[in-house]
mmCIF file of C-alpha atoms in Angstrom:
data_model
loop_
_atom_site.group_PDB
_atom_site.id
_atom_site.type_symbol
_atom_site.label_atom_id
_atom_site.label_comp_id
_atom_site.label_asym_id
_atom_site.label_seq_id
_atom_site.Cartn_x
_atom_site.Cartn_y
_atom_site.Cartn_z
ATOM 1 C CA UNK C 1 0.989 11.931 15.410
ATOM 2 C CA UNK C 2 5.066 11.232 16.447
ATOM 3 C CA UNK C 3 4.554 7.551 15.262
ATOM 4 C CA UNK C 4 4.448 8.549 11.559
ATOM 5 C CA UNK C 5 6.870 11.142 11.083
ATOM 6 C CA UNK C 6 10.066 8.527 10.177
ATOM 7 C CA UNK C 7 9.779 5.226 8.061
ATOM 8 C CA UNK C 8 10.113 2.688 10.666
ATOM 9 C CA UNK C 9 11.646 -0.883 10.105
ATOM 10 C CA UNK C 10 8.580 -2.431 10.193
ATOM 11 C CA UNK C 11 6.981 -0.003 8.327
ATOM 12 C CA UNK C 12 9.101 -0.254 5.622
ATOM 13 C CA UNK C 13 8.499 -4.022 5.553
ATOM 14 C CA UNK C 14 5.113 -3.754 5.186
ATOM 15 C CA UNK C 15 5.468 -1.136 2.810
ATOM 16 C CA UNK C 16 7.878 -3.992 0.435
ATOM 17 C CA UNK C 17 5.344 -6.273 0.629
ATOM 18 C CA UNK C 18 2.462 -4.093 -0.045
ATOM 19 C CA UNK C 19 4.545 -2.789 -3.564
ATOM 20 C CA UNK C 20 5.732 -7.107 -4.026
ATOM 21 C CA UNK C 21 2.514 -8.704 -3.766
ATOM 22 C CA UNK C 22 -0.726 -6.851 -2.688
ATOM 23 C CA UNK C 23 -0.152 -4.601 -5.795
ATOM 24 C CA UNK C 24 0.057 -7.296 -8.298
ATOM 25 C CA UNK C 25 -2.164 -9.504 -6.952
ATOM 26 C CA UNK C 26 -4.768 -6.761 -6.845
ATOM 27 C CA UNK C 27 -4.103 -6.190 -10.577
ATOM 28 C CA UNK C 28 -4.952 -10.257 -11.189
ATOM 29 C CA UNK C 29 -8.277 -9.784 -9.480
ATOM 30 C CA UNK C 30 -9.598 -6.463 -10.909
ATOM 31 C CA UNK C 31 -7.968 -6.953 -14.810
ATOM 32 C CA UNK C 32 -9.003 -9.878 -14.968
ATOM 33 C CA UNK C 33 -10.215 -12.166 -18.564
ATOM 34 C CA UNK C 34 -13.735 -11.894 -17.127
ATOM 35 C CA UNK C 35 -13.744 -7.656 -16.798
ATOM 36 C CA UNK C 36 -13.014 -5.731 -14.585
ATOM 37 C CA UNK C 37 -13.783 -6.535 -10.810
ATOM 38 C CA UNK C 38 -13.514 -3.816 -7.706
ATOM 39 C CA UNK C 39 -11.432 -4.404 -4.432
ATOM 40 C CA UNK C 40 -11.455 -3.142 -1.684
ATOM 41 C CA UNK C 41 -8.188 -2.987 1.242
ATOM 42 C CA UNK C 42 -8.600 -1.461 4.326
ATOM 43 C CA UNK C 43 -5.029 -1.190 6.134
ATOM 44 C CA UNK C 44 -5.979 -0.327 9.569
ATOM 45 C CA UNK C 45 -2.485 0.736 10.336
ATOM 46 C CA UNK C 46 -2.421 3.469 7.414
ATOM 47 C CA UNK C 47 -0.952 7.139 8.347
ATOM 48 C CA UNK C 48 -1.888 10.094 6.869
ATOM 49 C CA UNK C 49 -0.387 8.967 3.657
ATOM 50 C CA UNK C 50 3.551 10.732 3.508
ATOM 51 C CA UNK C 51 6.185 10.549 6.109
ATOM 52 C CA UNK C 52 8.083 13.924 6.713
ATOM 53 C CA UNK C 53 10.811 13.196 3.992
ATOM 54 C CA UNK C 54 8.128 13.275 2.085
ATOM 55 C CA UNK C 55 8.189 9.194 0.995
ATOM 56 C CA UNK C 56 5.120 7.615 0.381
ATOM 57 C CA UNK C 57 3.351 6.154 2.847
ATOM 58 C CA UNK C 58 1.128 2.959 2.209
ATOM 59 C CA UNK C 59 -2.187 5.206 0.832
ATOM 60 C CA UNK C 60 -0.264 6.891 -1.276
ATOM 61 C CA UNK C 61 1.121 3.933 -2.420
ATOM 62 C CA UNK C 62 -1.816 2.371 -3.243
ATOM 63 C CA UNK C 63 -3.573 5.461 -5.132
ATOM 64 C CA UNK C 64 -0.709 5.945 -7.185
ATOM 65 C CA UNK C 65 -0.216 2.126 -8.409
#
């Protein structure tokens, strides 16, 4: 698919906030004082994972944080 081949403006926003604040607040709820918990995100607008300069793409993103 054409769409994600390039890192896109909005892309690349989503991808800021995804690293600025899904990532740590995901950290808050699963290592937590009580144990840890499980989460679960589904992005519906996730590619295949790595654009063709071969930056990360928001599941890779996730996995490797």
């Amino acid at each position: 698919m054409d769409f994600f081949r390039e890192l896109s403006n909005h892309s690349e926003v989503k991808l800021s906030i995804l690293k600025k604040y899904t990532i740590p607040w995901m950290r808050k709820i699963i290592l937590n004082k009580y144990g840890p918990r499980k989460c679960l995100i589904i992005d519906g607008f996730a590619g295949p994972g790595k654009y063709d300069d071969d930056s990360d793409g928001s599941p890779m993103i996730l996995i490797k944080n």
